[in-house]
Short mmCIF file of C-alpha atoms in Angstrom, two decimals:
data_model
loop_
_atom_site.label_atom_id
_atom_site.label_comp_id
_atom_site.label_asym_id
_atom_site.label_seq_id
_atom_site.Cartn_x
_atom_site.Cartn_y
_atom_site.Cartn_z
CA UNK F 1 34.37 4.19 -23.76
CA UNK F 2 33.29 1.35 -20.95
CA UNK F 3 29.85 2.09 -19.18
CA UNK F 4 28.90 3.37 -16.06
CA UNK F 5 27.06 3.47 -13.54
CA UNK F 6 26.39 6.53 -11.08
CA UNK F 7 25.72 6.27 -7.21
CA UNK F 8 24.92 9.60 -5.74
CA UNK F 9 25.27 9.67 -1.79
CA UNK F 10 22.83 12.35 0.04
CA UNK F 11 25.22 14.86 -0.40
CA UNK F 12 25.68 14.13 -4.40
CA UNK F 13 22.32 14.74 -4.17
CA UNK F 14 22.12 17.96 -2.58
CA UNK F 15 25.04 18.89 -4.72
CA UNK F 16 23.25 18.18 -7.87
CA UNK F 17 19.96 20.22 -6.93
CA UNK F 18 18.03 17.65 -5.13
CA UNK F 19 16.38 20.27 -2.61
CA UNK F 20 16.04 23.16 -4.87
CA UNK F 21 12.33 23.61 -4.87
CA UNK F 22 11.68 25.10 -7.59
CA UNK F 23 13.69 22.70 -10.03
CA UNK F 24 10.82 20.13 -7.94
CA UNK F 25 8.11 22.17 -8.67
CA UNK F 26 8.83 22.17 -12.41
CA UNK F 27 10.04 18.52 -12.48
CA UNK F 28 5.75 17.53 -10.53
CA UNK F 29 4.31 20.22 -13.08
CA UNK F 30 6.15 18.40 -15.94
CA UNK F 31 5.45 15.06 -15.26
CA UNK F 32 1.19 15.58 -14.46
CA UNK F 33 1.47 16.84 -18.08
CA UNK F 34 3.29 14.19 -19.34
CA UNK F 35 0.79 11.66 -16.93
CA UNK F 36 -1.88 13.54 -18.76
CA UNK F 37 -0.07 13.25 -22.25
CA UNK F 38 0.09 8.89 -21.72
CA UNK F 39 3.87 9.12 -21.50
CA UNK F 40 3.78 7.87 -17.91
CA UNK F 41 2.78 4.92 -15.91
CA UNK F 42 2.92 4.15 -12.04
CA UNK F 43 2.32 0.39 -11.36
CA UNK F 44 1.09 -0.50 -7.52
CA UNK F 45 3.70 -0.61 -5.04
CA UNK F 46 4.63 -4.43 -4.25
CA UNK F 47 6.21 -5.06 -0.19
CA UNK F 48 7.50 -7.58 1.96
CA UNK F 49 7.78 -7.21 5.83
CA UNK F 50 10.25 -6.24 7.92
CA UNK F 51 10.30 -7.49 11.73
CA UNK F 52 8.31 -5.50 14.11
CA UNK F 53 4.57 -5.13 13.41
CA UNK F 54 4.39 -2.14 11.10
CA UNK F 55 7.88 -2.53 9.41
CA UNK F 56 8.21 -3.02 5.59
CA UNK F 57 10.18 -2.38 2.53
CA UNK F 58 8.56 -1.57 -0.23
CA UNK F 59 9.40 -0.85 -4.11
CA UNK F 60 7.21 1.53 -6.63
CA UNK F 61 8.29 1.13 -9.64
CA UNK F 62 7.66 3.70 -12.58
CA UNK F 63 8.02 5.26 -16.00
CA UNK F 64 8.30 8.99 -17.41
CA UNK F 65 8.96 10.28 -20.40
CA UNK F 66 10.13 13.36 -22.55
CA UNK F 67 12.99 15.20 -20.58
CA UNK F 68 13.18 12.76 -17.85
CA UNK F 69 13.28 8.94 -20.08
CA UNK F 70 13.64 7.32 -17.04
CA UNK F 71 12.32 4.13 -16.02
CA UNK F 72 13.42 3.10 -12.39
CA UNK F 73 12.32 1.78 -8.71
CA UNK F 74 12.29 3.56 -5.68
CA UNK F 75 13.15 1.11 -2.81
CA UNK F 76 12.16 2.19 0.62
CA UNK F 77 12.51 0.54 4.23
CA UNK F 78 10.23 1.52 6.00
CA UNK F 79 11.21 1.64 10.09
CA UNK F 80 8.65 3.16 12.20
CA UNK F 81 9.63 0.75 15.41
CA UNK F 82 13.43 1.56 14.75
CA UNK F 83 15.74 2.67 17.82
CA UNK F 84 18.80 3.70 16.38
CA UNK F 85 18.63 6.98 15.66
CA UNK F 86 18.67 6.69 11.99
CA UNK F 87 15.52 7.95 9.45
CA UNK F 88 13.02 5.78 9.67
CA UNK F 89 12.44 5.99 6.33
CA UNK F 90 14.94 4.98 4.25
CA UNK F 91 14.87 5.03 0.58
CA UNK F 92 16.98 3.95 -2.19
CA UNK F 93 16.04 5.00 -6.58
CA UNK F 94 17.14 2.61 -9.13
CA UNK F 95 17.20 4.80 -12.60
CA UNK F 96 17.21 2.94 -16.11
CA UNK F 97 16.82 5.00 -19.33
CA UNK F 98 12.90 4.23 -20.27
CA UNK F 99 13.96 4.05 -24.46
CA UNK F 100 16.63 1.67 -24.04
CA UNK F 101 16.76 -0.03 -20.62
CA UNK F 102 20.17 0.95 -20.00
CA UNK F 103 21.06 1.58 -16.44
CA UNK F 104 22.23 5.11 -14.91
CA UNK F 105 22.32 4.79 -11.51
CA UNK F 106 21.43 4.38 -8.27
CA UNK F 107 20.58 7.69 -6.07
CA UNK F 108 19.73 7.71 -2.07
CA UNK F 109 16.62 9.37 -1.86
CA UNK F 110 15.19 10.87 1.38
CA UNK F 111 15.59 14.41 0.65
CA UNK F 112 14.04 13.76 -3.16
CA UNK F 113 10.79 12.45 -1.43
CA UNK F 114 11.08 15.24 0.87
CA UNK F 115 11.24 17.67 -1.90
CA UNK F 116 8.83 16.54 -4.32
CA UNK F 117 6.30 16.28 -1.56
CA UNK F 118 6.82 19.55 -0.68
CA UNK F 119 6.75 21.06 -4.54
CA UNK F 120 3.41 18.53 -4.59
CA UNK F 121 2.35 20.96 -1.82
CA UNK F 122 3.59 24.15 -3.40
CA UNK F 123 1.04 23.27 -6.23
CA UNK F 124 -1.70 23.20 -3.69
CA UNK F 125 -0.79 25.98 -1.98
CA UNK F 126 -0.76 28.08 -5.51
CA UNK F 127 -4.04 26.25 -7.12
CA UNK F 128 -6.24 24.82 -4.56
CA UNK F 129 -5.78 27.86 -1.76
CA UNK F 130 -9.28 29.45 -1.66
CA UNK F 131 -7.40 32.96 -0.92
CA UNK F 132 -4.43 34.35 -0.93
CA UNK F 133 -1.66 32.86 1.41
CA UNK F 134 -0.44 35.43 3.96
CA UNK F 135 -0.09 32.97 6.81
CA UNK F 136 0.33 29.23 7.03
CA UNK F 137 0.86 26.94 9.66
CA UNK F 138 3.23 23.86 9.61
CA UNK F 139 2.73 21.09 11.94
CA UNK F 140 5.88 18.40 12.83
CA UNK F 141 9.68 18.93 12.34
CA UNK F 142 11.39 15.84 11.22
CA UNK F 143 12.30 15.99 7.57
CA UNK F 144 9.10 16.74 5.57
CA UNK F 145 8.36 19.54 7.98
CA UNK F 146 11.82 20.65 7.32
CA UNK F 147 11.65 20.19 3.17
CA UNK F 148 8.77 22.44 3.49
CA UNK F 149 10.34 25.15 5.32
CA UNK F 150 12.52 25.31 2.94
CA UNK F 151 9.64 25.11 -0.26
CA UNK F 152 8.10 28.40 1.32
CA UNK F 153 10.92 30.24 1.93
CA UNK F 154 12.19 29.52 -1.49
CA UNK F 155 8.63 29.73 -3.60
CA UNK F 156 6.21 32.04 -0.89
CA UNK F 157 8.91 34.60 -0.41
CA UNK F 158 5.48 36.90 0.07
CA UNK F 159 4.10 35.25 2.95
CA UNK F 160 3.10 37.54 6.30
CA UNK F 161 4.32 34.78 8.75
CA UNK F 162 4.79 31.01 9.33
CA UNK F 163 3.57 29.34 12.55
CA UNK F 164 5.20 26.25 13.46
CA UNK F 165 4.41 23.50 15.81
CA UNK F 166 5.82 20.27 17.18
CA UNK F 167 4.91 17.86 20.21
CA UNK F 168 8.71 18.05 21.35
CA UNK F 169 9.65 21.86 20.43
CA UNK F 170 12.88 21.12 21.98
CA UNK F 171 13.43 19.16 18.84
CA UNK F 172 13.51 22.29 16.63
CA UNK F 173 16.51 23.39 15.76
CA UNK F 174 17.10 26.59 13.16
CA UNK F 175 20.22 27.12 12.28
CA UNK F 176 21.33 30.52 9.90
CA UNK F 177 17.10 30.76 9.35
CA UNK F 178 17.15 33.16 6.26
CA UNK F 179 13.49 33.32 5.00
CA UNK F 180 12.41 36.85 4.49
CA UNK F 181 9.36 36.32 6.46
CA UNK F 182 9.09 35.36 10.76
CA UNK F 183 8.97 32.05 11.88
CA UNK F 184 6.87 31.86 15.25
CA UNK F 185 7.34 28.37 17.21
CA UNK F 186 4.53 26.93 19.32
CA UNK F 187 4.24 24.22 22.35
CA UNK F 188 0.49 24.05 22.38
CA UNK F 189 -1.55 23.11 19.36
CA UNK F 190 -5.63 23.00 20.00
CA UNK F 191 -5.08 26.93 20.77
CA UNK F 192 -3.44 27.40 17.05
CA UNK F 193 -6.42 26.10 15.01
CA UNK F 194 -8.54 28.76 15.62
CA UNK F 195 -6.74 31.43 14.29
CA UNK F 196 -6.41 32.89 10.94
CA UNK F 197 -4.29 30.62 8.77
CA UNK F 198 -4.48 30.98 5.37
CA UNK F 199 -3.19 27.35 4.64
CA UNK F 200 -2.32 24.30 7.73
CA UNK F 201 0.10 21.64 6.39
CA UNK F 202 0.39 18.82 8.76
CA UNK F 203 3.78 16.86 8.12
CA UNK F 204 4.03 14.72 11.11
CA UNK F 205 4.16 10.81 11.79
CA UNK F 206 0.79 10.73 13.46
CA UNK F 207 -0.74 7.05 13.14
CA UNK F 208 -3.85 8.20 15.14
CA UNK F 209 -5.66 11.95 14.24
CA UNK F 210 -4.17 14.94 15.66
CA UNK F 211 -6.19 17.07 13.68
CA UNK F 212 -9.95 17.72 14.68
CA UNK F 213 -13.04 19.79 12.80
CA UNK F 214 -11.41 22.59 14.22
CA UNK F 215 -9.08 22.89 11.53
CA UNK F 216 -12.09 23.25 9.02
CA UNK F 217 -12.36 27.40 8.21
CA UNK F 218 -13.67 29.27 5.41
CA UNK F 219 -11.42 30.07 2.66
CA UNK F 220 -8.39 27.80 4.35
CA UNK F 221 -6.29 25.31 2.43
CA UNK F 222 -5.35 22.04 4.73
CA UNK F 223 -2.42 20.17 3.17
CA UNK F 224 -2.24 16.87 4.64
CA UNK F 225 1.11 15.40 4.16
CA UNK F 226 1.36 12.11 6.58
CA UNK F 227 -0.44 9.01 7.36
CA UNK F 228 -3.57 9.97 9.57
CA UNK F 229 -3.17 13.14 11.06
CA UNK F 230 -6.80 14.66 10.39
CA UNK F 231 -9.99 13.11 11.54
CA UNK F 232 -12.82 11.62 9.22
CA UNK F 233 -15.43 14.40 11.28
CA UNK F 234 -13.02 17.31 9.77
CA UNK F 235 -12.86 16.12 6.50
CA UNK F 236 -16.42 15.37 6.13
CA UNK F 237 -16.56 19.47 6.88
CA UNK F 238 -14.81 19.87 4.20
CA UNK F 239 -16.64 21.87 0.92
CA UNK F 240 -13.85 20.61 -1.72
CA UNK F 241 -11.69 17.43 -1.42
CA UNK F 242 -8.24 17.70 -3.72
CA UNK F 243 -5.72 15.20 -4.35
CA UNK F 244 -2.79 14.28 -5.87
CA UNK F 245 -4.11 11.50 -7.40
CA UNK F 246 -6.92 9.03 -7.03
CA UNK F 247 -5.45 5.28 -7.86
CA UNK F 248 -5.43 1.56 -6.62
CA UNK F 249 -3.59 2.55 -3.36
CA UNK F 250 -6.85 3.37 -2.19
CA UNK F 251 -7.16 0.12 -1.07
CA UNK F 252 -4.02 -0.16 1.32
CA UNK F 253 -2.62 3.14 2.00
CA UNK F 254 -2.96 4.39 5.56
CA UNK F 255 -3.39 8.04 4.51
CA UNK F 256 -6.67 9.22 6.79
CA UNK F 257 -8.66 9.77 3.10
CA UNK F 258 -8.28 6.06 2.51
CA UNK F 259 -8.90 4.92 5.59
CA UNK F 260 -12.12 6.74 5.03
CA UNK F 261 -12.85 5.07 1.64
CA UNK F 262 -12.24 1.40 2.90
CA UNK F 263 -14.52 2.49 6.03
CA UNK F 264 -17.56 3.01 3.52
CA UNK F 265 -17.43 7.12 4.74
CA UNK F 266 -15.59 8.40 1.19
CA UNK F 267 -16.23 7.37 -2.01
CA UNK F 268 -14.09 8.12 -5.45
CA UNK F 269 -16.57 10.44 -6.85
CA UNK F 270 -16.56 12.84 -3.87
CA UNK F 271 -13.33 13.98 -5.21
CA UNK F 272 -13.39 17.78 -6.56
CA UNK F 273 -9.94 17.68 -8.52
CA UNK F 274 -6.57 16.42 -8.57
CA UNK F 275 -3.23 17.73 -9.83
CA UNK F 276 -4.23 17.46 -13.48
CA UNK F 277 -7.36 19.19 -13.05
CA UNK F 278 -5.69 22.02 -10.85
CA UNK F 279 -2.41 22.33 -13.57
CA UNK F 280 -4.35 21.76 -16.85
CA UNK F 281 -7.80 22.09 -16.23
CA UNK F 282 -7.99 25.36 -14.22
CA UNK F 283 -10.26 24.21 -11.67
CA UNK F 284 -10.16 26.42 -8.34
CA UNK F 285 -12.41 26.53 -5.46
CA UNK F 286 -14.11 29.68 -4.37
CA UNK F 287 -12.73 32.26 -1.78
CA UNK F 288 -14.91 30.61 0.79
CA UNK F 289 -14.45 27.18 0.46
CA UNK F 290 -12.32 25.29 3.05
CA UNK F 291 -10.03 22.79 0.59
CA UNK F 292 -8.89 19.61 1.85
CA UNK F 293 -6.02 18.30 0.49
CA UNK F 294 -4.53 14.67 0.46
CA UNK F 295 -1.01 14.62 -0.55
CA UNK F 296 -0.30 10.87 -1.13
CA UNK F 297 3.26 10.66 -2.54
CA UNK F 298 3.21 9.73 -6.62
CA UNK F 299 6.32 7.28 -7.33
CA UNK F 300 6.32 8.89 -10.61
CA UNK F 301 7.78 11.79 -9.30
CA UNK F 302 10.56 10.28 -7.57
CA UNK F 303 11.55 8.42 -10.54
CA UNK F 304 11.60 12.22 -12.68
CA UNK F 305 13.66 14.27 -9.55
CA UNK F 306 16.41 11.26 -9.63
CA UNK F 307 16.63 11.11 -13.49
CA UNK F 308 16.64 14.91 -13.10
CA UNK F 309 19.22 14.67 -10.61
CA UNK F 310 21.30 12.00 -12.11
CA UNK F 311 21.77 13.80 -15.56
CA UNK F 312 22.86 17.05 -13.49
CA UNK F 313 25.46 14.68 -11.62
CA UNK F 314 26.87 13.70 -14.58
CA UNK F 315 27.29 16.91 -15.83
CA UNK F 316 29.02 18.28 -12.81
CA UNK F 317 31.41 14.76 -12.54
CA UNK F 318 29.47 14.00 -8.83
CA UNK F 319 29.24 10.79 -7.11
CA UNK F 320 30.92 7.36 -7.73
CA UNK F 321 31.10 6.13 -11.05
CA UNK F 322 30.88 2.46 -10.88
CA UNK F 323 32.07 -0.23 -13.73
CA UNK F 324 29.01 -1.67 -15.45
CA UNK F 325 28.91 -4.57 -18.42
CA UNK F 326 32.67 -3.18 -19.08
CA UNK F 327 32.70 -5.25 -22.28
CA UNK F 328 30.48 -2.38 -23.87
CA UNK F 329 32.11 -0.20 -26.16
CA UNK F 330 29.58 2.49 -25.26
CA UNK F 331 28.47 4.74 -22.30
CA UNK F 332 25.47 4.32 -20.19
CA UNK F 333 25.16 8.09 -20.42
CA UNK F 334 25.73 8.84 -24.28
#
C-alpha cells in the first residue's frame, strides 16, 4: 500500500471531534501525566516577523507519548494589525509519529487551540475553584470566548447562570443556544465585578489591563486566558497564583504574569501550583482564597488534540489524503 498523508480542513476537524470538550479535557489530563511521567518535551517557540509592528509567525514544536506518539509543529501567524476580516490568528499542526518519524498529516488548527485552552480552563475551574461554581462570568466573544461557552455547557451542565460581556455586544451572536443553564449578556463591565461570581474567565485580546483589583474576591477563581487583561495591583491581591506551567517563555510572553516577572514584581517561587500539582498532587486552595490563574497555552497539547484528531480522521475516511514518498510499500498510518 503507498503512504499518505492526511490534511484535515476546519471542518475535518470538527468532524473528527476537534471541539468536543471533554475528549480535550482527557487528551490535557493525559498528557500533564505523561509530562509528569518524562514522555514529553516542549522546546521554546522560535519566530520570525511579519510586517506591521506586532505581527509574527511563530512555530512550537513538541513531543508526546503513549496514546498520542506524536511528534509535530504547530505553525501560527500571528495578525493582530490584519484588516481583512479573517482570524487573526491563524494556525497550522504538522503531526509526525514520535517512534518512527513518519509523517501523518497536516491539520488547521484554530478551533484545537480554542479547545484545549478551554479544557486547560475546565481543569481550573474543577481543581483550583476555592468553592463550588454556581456562577461564572466570561469576558470577550471572538473564538476563545466562544470555545468556552461551549466547555461549560458541555462539562458545568450544573452551573446557576453564565454572565457574559463584550466591548461591542452587538458582536454576540447565539444561534440555537442549548445550554441547560441562562446566559445573561452585558454592555457595561466595572458594574459586573462586584457581584457574586464564583469563577471570571477573561478571553479577550486586551494588550493593555481591562481587569482591575476589583476582580479580586474571596473564594473566586479568575481564569485569565489572553495576553494582559488583568492588572499587576489585582494579581498582587491575589492569596494563590496557579498556572499551567512555569517555563522559559517567561522571558518573552506577553501574558500580564510575565510581564510581571520581567518587571522584577513576580518571581518563580511565588507560584502555588500548576497543572501537575492540581491533577496529581491534589493541591487545592481553601474556600476563601481568591485563585489567580494564568492560562498560557502548552504546545504540547496541541500536538496531542491533532494526533488525537488525526487518528479519528483516519478512522472515519475524513479529509484529503495526499501522496507521500509513493515508492514506500507501506502506510504512514499502519
Amino acid at each position: 500500500m503507498s503512504a499518505g498523508f492526511r490534511y484535515l480542513s476546519q471542518q475535518d476537524v470538527d468532524a473528527a471531534g476537534g471541539n468536543d470538550a471533554q475528549q480535550a479535557w482527557q487528551d490535557v489530563c493525559d498528557v500533564v501525566t505523561l509530562m509528569r511521567q518524562g514522555q514529553a518535551e516542549m522546546p521554546a517557540e522560535t519566530h520570525v516577523r511579519l510586517a506591521g509592528d506586532r505581527g509574527k509567525a511563530y512555530a512550537l514544536p513538541a513531543r508526546v507519548g503513549g496514546r498520542f506518539n506524536a511528534a509535530g509543529v504547530k505553525w501560527t501567524a500571528h495578525r493582530p494589525d490584519a484588516d481583512d476580516g479573517l482570524p487573526q490568528a491563524m494556525a497550522l499542526t504538522l503531526i509526525n509519529r514520535a517512534d518512527n518519524g513518519l509523517p501523518l498529516g497536516l491539520v488547521e488548527s484554530g478551533s484545537l487551540t480554542a479547545a484545549r485552552t478551554a479544557a486547560v480552563t475546565a481543569v481550573a475551574l474543577h481543581h483550583a475553584a476555592p468553592r463550588k461554581l454556581k456562577r461564572v462570568l466570561l469576558l470577550g466573544a471572538g473564538v476563545q470566548a466562544r470555545a468556552h461557552l461551549q466547555m461549560l455547557s458541555q462539562l458545568f451542565p450544573d452551573l446557576q447562570r453564565v454572565d457574559w460581556w463584550h466591548r461591542n455586544p452587538q458582536k454576540i451572536v447565539l444561534a440555537d443556544w442549548s445550554a441547560t443553564w441562562p446566559l445573561v449578556q452585558h454592555a457595561e463591565l466595572s458594574p459586573l465585578l462586584a457581584q457574586e461570581f464564583d469563577a471570571v474567565i477573561t478571553c479577550t485580546s486586551a494588550a493593555q489591563p481591562i481587569v482591575d483589583s476589583a476582580v479580586i474576591k474571596p473564594g473566586r477563581l479568575v481564569v485569565q486566558v489572553g495576553y494582559h487583561e488583568v492588572n499587576f495591583a489585582a494579581i498582587k491581591q491575589a492569596d494563590r497564583v496557579v498556572v499551567d506551567l512555569w517555563g522559559d517563555f517567561c522571558a518573552t510572553s506577553a501574558k500580564s504574569l510575565f510581564q510581571m516577572y520581567r518587571a522584577g514584581e513576580f518571581n518563580a517561587g511565588q507560584v502555588d501550583a500548576d497543572l501537575s500539582n492540581l491533577l496529581i498532587d491534589g493541591w487545592r486552595p481553601a474556600a476563601d482564597d481568591c485563585v489567580y490563574f494564568s492560562s498560557f497555552g502548552l504546545n504540547v497539547f496541541d500536538i496531542a488534540l491533532a494526533s488525537r484528531v488525526l487518528a479519528c480522521a483516519s478512522d472515519l475516511k475524513l479529509g484529503t489524503l495526499l501522496p507521500l514518498f509513493p515508492e514506500a510499500p507501506f502506510s504512514l498510518e499502519s
